[in-house]
Short mmCIF file of C-alpha atoms in Angstrom, two decimals:
data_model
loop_
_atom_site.label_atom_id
_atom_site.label_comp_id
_atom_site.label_asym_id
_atom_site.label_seq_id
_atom_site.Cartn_x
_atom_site.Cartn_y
_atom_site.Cartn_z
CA UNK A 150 52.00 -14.87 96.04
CA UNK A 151 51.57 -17.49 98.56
CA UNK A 152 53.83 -20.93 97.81
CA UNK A 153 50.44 -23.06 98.03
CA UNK A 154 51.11 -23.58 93.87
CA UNK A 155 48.61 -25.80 91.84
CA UNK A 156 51.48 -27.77 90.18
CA UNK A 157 49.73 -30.10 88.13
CA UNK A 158 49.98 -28.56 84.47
CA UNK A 159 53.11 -26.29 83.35
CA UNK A 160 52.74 -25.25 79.95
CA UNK A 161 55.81 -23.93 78.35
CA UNK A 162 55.54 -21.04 75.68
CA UNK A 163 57.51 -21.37 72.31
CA UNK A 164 56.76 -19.19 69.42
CA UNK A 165 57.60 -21.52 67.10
CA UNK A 166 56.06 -24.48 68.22
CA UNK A 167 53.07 -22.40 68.04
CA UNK A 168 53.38 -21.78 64.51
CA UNK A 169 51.41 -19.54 63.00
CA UNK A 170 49.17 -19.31 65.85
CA UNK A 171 49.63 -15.85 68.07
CA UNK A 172 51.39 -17.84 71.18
CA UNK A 173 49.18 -15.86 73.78
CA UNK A 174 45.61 -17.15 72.32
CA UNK A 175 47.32 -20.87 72.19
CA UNK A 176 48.50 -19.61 75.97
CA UNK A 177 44.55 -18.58 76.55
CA UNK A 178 43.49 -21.47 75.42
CA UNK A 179 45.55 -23.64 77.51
CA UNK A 180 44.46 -21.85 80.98
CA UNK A 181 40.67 -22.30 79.81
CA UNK A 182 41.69 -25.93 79.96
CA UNK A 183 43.39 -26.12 83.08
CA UNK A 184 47.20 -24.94 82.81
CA UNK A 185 48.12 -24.28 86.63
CA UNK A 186 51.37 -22.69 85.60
CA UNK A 187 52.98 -20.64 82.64
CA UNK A 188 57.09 -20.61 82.01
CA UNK A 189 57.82 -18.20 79.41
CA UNK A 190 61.10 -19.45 77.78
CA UNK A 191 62.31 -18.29 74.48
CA UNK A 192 66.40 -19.02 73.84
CA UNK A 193 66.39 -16.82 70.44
CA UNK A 194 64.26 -13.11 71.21
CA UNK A 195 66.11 -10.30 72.09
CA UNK A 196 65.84 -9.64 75.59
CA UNK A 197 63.31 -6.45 74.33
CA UNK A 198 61.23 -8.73 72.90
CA UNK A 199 61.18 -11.12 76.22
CA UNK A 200 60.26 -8.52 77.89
CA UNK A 201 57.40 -7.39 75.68
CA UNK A 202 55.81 -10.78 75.22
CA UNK A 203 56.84 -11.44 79.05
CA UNK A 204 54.07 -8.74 80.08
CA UNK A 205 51.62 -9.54 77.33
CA UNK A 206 52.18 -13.05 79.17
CA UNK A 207 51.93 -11.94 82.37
CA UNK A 208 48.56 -9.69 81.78
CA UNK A 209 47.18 -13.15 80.99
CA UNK A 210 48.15 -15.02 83.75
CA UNK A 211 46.93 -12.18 86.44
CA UNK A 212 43.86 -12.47 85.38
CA UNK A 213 43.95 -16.22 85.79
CA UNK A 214 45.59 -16.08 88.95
CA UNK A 215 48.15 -18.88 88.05
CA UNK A 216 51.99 -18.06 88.71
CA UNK A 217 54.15 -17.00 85.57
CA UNK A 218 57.63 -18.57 85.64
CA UNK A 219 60.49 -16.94 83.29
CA UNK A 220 62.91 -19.25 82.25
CA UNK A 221 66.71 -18.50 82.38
CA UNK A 222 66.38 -14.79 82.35
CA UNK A 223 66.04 -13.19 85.59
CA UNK A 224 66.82 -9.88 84.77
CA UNK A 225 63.37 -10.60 82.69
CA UNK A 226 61.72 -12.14 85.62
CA UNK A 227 62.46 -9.06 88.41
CA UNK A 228 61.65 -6.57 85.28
CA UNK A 229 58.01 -7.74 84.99
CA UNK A 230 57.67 -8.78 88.46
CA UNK A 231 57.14 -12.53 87.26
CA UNK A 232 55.80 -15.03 90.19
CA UNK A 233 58.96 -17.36 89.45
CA UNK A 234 62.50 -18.47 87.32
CA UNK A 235 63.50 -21.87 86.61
CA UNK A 236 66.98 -22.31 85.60
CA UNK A 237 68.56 -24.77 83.94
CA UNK A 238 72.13 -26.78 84.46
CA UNK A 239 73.70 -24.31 82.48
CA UNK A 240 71.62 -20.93 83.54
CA UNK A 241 72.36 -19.18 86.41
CA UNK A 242 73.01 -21.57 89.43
CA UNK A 243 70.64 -22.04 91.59
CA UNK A 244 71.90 -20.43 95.04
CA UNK A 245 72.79 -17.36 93.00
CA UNK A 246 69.49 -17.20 91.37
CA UNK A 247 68.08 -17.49 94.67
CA UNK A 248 69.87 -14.65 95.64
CA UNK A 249 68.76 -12.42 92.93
CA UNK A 250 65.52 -13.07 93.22
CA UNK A 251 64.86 -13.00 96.82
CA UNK A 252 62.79 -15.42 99.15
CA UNK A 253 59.49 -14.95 97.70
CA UNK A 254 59.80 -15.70 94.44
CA UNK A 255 59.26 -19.51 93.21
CA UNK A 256 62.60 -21.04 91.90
CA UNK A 257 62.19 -23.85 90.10
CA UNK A 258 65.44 -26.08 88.42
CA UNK A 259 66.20 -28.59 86.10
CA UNK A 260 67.52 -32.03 87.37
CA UNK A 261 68.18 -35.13 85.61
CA UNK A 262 70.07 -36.61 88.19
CA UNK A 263 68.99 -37.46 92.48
CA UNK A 264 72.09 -35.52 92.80
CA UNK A 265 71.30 -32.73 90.96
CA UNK A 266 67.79 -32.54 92.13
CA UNK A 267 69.30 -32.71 96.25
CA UNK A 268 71.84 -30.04 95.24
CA UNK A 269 68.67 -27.80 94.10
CA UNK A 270 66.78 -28.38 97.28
CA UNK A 271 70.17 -27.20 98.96
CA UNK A 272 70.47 -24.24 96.74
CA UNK A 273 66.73 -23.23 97.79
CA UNK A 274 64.56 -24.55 94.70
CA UNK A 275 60.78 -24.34 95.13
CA UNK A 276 60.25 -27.34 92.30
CA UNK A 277 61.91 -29.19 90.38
CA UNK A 278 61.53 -30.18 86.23
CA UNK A 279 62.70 -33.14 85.84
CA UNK A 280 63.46 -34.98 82.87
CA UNK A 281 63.77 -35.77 79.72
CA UNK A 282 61.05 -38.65 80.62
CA UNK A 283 60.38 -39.97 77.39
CA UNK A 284 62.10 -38.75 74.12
CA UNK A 285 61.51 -35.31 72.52
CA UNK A 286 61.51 -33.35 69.72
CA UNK A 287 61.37 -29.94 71.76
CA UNK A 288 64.53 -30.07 73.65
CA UNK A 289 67.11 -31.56 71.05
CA UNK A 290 69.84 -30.97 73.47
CA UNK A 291 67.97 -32.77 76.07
CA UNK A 292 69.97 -36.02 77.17
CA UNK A 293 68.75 -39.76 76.94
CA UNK A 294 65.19 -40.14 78.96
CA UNK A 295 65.18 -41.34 82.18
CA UNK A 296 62.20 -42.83 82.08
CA UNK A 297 59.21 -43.11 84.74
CA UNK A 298 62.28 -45.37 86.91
CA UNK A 299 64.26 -42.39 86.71
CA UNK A 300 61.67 -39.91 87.96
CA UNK A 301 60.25 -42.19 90.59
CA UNK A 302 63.81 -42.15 92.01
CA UNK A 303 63.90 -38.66 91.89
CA UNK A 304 60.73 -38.34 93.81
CA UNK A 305 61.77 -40.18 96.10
CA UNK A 306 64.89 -38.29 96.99
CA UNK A 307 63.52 -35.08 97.32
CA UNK A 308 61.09 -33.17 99.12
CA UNK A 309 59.82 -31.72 96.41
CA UNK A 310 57.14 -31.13 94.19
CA UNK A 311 58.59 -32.47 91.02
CA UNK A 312 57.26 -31.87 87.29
CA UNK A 313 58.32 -34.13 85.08
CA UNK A 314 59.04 -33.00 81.37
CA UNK A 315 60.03 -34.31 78.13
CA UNK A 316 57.79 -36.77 75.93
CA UNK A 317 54.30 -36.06 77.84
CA UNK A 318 51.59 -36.96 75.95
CA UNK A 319 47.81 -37.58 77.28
CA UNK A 320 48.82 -40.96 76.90
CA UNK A 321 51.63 -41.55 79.02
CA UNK A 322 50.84 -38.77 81.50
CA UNK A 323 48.93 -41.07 83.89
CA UNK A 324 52.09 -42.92 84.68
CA UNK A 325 53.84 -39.96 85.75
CA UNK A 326 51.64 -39.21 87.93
CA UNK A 327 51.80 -42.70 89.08
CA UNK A 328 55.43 -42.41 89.45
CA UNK A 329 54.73 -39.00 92.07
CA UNK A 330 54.95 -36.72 89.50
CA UNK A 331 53.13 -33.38 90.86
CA UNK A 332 52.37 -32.23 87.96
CA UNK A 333 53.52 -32.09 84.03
CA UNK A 334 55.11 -29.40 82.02
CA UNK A 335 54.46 -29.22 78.62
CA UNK A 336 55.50 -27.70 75.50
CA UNK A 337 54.43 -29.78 72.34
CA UNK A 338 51.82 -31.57 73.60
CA UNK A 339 49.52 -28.40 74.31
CA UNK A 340 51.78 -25.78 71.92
CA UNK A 341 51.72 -27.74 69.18
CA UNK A 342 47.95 -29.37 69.70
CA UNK A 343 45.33 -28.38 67.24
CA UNK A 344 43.26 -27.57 70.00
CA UNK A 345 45.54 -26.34 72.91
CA UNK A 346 42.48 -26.05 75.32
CA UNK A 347 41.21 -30.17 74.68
CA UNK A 348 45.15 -30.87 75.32
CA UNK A 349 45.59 -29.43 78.57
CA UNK A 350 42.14 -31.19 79.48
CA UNK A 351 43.37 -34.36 78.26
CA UNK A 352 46.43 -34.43 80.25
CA UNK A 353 44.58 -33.21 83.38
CA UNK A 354 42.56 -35.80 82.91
CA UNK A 355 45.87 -38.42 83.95
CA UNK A 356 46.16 -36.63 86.66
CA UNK A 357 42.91 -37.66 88.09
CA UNK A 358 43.24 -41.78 86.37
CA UNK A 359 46.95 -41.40 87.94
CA UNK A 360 45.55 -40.50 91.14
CA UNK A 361 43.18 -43.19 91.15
CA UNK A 362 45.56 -45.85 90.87
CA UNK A 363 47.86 -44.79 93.19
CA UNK A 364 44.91 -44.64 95.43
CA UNK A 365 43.21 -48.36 94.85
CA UNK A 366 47.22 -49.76 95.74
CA UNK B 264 83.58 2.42 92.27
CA UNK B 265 83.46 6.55 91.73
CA UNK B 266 82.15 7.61 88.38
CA UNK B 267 85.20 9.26 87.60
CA UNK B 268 86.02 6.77 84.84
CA UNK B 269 88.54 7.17 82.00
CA UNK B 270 86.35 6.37 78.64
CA UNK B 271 89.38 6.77 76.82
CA UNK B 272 89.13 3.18 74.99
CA UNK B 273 86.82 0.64 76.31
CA UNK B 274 87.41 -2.98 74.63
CA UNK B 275 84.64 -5.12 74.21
CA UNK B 276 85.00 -8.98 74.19
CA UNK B 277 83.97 -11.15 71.21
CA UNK B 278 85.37 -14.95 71.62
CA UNK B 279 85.07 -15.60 67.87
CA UNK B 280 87.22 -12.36 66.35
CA UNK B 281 89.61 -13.55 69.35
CA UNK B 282 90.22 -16.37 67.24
CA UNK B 283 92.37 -19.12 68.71
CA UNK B 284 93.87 -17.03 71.57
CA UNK B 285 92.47 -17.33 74.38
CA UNK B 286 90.14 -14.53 74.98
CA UNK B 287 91.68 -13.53 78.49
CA UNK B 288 95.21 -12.65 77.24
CA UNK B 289 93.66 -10.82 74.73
CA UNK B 290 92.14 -9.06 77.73
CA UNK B 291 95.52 -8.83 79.49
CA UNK B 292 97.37 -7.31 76.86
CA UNK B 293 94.64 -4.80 75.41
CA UNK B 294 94.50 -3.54 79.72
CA UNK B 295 99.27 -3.31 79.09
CA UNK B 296 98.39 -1.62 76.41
CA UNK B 297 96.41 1.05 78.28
CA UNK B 298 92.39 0.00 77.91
CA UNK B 299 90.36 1.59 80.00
CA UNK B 300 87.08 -0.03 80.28
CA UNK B 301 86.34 -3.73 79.15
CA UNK B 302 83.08 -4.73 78.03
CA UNK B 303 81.88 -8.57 78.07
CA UNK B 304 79.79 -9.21 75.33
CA UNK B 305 78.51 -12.77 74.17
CA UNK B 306 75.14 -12.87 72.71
CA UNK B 307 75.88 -16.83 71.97
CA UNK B 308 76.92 -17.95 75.39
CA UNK B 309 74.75 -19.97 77.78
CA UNK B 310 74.34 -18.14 80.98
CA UNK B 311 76.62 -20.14 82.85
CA UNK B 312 79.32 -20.09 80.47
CA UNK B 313 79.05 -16.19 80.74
CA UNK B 314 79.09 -15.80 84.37
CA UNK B 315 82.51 -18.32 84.51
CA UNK B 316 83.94 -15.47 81.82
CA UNK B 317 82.81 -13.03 83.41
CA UNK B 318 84.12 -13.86 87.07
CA UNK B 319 87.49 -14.49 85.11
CA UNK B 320 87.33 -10.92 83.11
CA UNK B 321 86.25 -9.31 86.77
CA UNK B 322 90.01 -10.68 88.24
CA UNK B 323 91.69 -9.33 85.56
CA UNK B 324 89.79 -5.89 85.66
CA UNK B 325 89.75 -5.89 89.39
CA UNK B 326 93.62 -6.29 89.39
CA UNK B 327 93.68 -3.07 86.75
CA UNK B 328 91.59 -1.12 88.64
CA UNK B 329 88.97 -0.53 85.98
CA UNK B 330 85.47 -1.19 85.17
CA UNK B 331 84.29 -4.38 83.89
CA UNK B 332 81.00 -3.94 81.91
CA UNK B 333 78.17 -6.60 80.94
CA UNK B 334 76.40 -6.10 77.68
CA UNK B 335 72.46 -7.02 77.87
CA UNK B 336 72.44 -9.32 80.50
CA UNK B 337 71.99 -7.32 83.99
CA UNK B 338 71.76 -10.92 85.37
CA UNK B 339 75.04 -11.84 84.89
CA UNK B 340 75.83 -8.35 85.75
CA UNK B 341 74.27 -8.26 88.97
CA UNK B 342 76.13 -11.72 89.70
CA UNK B 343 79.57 -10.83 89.41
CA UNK B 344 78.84 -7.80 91.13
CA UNK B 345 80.33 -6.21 87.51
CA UNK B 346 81.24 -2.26 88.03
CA UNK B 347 78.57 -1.56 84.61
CA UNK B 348 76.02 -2.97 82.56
CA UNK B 349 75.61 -1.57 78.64
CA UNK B 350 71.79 -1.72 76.99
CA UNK B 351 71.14 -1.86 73.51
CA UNK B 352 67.88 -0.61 71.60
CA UNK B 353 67.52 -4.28 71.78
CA UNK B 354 67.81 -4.67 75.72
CA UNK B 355 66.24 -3.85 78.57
CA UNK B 356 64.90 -0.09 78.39
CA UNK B 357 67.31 2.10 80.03
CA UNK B 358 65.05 3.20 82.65
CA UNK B 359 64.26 -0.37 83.45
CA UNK B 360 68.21 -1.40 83.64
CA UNK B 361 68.80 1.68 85.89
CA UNK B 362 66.27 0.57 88.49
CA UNK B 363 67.35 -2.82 88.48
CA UNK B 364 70.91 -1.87 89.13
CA UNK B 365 70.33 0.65 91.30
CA UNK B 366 71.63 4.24 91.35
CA UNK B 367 75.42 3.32 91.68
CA UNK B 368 76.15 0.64 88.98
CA UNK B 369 77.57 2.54 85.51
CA UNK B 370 74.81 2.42 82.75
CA UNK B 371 75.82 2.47 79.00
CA UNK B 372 72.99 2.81 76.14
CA UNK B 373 73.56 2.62 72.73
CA UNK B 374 72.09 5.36 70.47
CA UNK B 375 72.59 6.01 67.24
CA UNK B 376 70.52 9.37 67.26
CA UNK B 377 69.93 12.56 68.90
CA UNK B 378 66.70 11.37 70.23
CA UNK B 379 67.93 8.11 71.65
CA UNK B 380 70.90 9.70 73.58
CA UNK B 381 68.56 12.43 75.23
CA UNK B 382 66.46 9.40 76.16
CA UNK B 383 69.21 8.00 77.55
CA UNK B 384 70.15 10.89 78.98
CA UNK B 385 66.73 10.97 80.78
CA UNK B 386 66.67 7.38 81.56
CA UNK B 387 70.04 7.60 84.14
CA UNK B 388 72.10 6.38 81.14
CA UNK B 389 76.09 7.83 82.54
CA UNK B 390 77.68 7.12 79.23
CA UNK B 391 76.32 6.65 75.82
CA UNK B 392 77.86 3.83 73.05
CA UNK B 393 77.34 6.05 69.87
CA UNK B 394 77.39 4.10 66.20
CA UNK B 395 78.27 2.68 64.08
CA UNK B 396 80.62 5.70 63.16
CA UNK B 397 82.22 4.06 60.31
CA UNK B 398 81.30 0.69 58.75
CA UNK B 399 81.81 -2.60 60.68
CA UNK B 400 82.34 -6.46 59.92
CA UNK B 401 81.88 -7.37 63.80
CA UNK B 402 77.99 -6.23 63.81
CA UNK B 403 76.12 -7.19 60.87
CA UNK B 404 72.86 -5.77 62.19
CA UNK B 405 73.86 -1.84 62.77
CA UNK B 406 72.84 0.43 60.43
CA UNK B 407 74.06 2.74 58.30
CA UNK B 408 77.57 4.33 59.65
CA UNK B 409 76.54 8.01 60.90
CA UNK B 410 80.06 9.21 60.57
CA UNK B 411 82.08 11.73 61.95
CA UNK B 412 79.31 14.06 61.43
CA UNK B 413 76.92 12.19 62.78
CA UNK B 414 78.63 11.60 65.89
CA UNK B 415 79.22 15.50 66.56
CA UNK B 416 75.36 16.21 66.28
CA UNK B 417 74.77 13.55 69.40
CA UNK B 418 77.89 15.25 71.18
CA UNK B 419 76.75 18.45 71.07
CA UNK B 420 72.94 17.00 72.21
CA UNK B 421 74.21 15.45 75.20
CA UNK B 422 76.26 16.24 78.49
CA UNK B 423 76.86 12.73 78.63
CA UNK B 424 80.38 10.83 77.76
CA UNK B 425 79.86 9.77 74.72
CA UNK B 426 82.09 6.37 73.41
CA UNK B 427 82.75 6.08 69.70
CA UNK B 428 82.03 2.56 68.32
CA UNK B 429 81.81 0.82 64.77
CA UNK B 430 84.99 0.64 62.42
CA UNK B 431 87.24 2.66 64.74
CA UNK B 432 91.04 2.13 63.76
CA UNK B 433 94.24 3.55 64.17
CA UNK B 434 94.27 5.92 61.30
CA UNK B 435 90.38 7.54 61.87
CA UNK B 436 90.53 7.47 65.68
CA UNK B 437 92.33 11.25 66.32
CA UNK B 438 89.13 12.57 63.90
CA UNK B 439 86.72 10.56 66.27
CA UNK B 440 88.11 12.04 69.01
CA UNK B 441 88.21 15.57 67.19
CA UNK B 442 84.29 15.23 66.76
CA UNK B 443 84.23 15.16 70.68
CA UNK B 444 83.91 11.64 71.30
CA UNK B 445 85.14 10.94 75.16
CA UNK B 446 86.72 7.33 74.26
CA UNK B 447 86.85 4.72 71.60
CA UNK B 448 84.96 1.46 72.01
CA UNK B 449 86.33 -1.51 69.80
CA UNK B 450 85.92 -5.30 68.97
CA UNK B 451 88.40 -5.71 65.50
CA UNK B 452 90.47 -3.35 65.93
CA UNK B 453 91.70 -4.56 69.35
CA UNK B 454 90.66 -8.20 69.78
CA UNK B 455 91.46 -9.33 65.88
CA UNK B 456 94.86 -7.32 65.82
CA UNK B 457 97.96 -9.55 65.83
CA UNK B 458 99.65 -8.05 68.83
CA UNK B 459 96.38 -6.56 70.72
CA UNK B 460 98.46 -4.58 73.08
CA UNK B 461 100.59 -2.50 70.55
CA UNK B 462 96.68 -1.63 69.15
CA UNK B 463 95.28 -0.64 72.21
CA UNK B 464 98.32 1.84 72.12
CA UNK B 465 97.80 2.97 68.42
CA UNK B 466 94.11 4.13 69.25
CA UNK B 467 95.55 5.65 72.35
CA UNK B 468 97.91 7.88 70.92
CA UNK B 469 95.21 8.85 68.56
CA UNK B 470 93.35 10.82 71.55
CA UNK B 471 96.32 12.59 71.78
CA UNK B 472 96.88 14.08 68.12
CA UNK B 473 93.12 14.53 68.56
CA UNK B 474 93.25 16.62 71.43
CA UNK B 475 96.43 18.41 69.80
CA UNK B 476 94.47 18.72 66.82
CA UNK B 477 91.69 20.41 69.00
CA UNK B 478 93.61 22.73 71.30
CA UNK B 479 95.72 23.98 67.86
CA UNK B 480 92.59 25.13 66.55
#
């Protein structure tokens, strides 16, 4: 897969966000309203189980032609031939991940910090998710938001493509995108949405206001 | 590394039944006490905390001149360039783990029936975790105990070495070994014990009454 990614809307799976909801119809749903980019991350299946809803995942995403990230596990990700990992500060680090995985595939890690996201474009990330922006209930570990200030100074020490994450909501996503976000990734906001497919459009929708006004500065 | 390994007792890590020791010496002693084969399993850690134990368990092993083995994650495995990985009915398929390791890295499955250790057997499995033999407080979720009994039937099924695990102590090891088992794998009865060395040298000497036991007959 060529690196030429459509970054603008990660959505993140989680079963139990989801609810009662089968996670790959919320997943469909989501890529008929514009998701760019699947991570599949799940902290609590067995790694069987990753696997199996990892291909059911990645069946999906083929057939949209959009990239399927695994989060954390790479022994997951080089099993089902996934597009891309992201790894967190406390997964796998990311010049050893890079390693694993080889050139080609996308490498995306967390930063919270312009240090941490300089050290990842040493280390041989393809993207970075960056947050928590705003506060979350997803993440509970997550530390205090850094706010659009934070990202913005983020952006502007790297070279690139950021995703910001944490808090995104339809209505702040326009000033992420103001602040250089390149895209958003998701988890409540489209997960948890009554209608997953509206959600996605709704926060693709900043994209285009946030574009907008950077453009009339 | 050659596959010539001794199985004889293969002592598998668990940082809670370590209690307040530091898991390492635990390590050290079980490996003056005559281990064989260590096994690092931690279904709680973070990926980063595993791969810091791990590259710490590696020194230790490396100094011993045995094999250090990852449970589940062929990740981590791959990272510290351990000597084995182990797969549960829970993990990555056998098959799968073999071609991710490639053809020289030791492959454990666990099986628990004929069936699953010829499976095994087919998948490029080169030793088999067979249990739980006897009942066990350090994994809630195995099944029922398959006994001594049990554990002949998948010896006799299988060219494979087949390791012994699930409520193996001092007094029922020489009848595990009498039922043809190639080594003893233990949490408790190693890593709980108050002086973990002198038990890694009470299962030991069990293999010998065992084979006794066997030749006298």
């Amino acid at each position: 897969m060529s690196k030429a990614i459509d970054w603008s809307l990660c959505v993140i799976t989680d079963r139990r966000a989801a609810g009662d909801r089968v996670l790959l119809d919320v997943v469909r749903a989501a890529i008929c309203g514009g998701a760019t980019l699947i991570q599949l991350r799940d902290k609590d299946a067995s790694t069987r189980e990753m696997l199996e809803l990892g291909r059911a995942l990645h069946q999906i995403t083929r057939e949209a032609a959009i990239p399927l990230v695994v989060n954390d596990r790479i022994d997951v990700a080089l099993s089902i031939g996934a597009e891309g990992v992201h790894v967190g500060q406390d997964d796998m680090p990311a010049a050893l991940a890079r390693q694993l995985v080889g050139p080609h595939c996308l490498l995306g890690v967390s930063a919270e910090t312009v240090e941490q996201a300089q050290q990842a474009e040493c280390d041989g990330a393809d993207y970075l998710g960056v947050g928590a922006i705003f506060s979350t209930p997803s993440k509970a570990d997550a530390g205090s938001p850094i706010g659009v200030t934070g990202l913005a100074n983020i952006v502007r020490a790297t070279r690139l493509p950021v995703l910001a994450i944490g808090g995104i909501t339809p209505d702040n996503a326009a000033a992420v995108f103001d602040a250089g976000a390149a895209g958003l990734a998701v988890i409540a906001a489209v997960v948890t949405a009554p209608e997953p497919e509206a959600a996605a459009r709704r926060l693709l929708a900043a994209k285009r206001r946030g574009g907008e006004a950077t453009m009339s500065r």
